[in-house]
Tab-separated table of C-alpha atoms in Angstrom:
chain	number	residue	atom	x	y	z
C	14	UNK	CA	41.556	-29.600	-195.234
C	15	UNK	CA	38.998	-26.915	-194.635
C	16	UNK	CA	39.470	-23.622	-192.827
C	17	UNK	CA	36.307	-22.205	-191.348
C	18	UNK	CA	37.103	-18.525	-190.948
C	19	UNK	CA	34.138	-17.807	-188.677
C	20	UNK	CA	35.325	-20.321	-186.119
C	21	UNK	CA	38.991	-19.907	-187.079
C	22	UNK	CA	39.553	-23.652	-186.950
C	23	UNK	CA	41.248	-26.089	-189.295
C	24	UNK	CA	39.389	-29.357	-189.781
C	25	UNK	CA	40.678	-32.454	-191.555
C	26	UNK	CA	37.931	-34.574	-193.055
C	27	UNK	CA	38.394	-38.211	-194.059
C	28	UNK	CA	35.996	-40.021	-196.351
C	29	UNK	CA	34.934	-40.423	-199.950
C	30	UNK	CA	34.573	-36.678	-200.526
C	31	UNK	CA	34.204	-33.532	-198.409
C	32	UNK	CA	30.427	-33.801	-198.756
C	33	UNK	CA	30.356	-37.435	-197.648
C	34	UNK	CA	32.950	-37.156	-194.923
C	35	UNK	CA	32.505	-39.566	-192.036
C	36	UNK	CA	35.072	-38.344	-189.540
C	37	UNK	CA	36.563	-34.960	-188.726
C	38	UNK	CA	39.592	-34.130	-186.641
C	39	UNK	CA	40.231	-30.635	-185.358
C	40	UNK	CA	43.939	-29.938	-185.782
C	41	UNK	CA	44.149	-26.276	-184.799
C	42	UNK	CA	42.139	-23.354	-183.470
C	43	UNK	CA	42.569	-19.632	-183.049
C	44	UNK	CA	44.152	-18.987	-186.450
C	45	UNK	CA	41.767	-16.147	-187.262
C	46	UNK	CA	43.692	-13.706	-185.070
C	47	UNK	CA	46.916	-13.902	-187.029
C	48	UNK	CA	46.456	-15.827	-190.301
C	49	UNK	CA	44.168	-14.700	-193.106
C	50	UNK	CA	45.078	-17.507	-195.558
C	51	UNK	CA	45.960	-21.144	-194.822
C	52	UNK	CA	46.669	-23.621	-197.631
C	53	UNK	CA	47.178	-27.373	-197.495
C	54	UNK	CA	50.210	-27.276	-199.762
C	55	UNK	CA	50.954	-30.995	-199.888
C	56	UNK	CA	54.438	-32.287	-199.099
C	57	UNK	CA	56.657	-29.292	-199.841
C	58	UNK	CA	59.557	-30.470	-197.660
C	59	UNK	CA	59.944	-33.882	-199.309
C	60	UNK	CA	59.600	-35.856	-196.059
C	61	UNK	CA	56.404	-37.670	-197.066
C	62	UNK	CA	54.157	-35.646	-194.702
C	63	UNK	CA	51.555	-33.024	-195.644
C	64	UNK	CA	52.570	-29.434	-194.859
C	65	UNK	CA	50.738	-26.107	-194.566
C	66	UNK	CA	51.548	-22.646	-195.880
C	67	UNK	CA	49.948	-19.699	-194.075
C	68	UNK	CA	49.963	-15.933	-194.502
C	69	UNK	CA	49.520	-13.568	-191.587
C	70	UNK	CA	47.745	-10.221	-191.711
C	71	UNK	CA	51.092	-8.397	-192.133
C	72	UNK	CA	51.854	-10.350	-195.343
C	73	UNK	CA	54.443	-12.753	-193.878
C	74	UNK	CA	54.411	-16.273	-195.298
C	75	UNK	CA	55.019	-19.302	-193.066
C	76	UNK	CA	55.486	-23.037	-193.589
C	77	UNK	CA	54.272	-25.480	-190.968
C	78	UNK	CA	55.698	-28.951	-191.457
C	79	UNK	CA	53.373	-31.890	-190.912
C	80	UNK	CA	54.538	-34.262	-188.191
C	81	UNK	CA	52.778	-37.318	-189.592
C	82	UNK	CA	50.957	-37.645	-186.247
C	83	UNK	CA	48.006	-35.360	-186.976
C	84	UNK	CA	49.668	-32.105	-186.001
C	85	UNK	CA	52.133	-29.552	-187.303
C	86	UNK	CA	55.540	-28.351	-186.136
C	87	UNK	CA	56.281	-24.745	-185.227
C	88	UNK	CA	56.044	-22.288	-188.077
C	89	UNK	CA	59.050	-21.245	-190.171
C	90	UNK	CA	58.988	-17.891	-191.977
C	91	UNK	CA	59.543	-18.405	-195.703
C	92	UNK	CA	58.635	-15.007	-197.147
C	93	UNK	CA	57.235	-11.523	-196.678
C	94	UNK	CA	55.436	-8.900	-198.744
C	95	UNK	CA	52.482	-11.160	-199.617
C	96	UNK	CA	49.751	-8.839	-198.255
C	97	UNK	CA	48.944	-7.564	-201.765
C	98	UNK	CA	47.936	-11.033	-203.003
C	99	UNK	CA	44.338	-12.150	-202.661
C	100	UNK	CA	45.105	-15.826	-202.216
C	101	UNK	CA	47.721	-18.568	-202.197
C	102	UNK	CA	47.451	-21.593	-204.472
């Protein structure tokens, strides 16, 4: 997954590597207004689907569960006070 901050869009790229990607699917837009970090965290819920973790500009941390259909469910707040951290890994 790649987040282009200028366009505030998340793009999934499928292929041999990000540089040799053949297809791209836009999965979200408009994140730049509220989120300042978005991480493809893998399957953190244990349901076999890739999930996201995002931090908003106020330092709140959210999980967005992957649906397995190319989109994500509504966000669930999982923490706060993260505004002092530069990044999420």
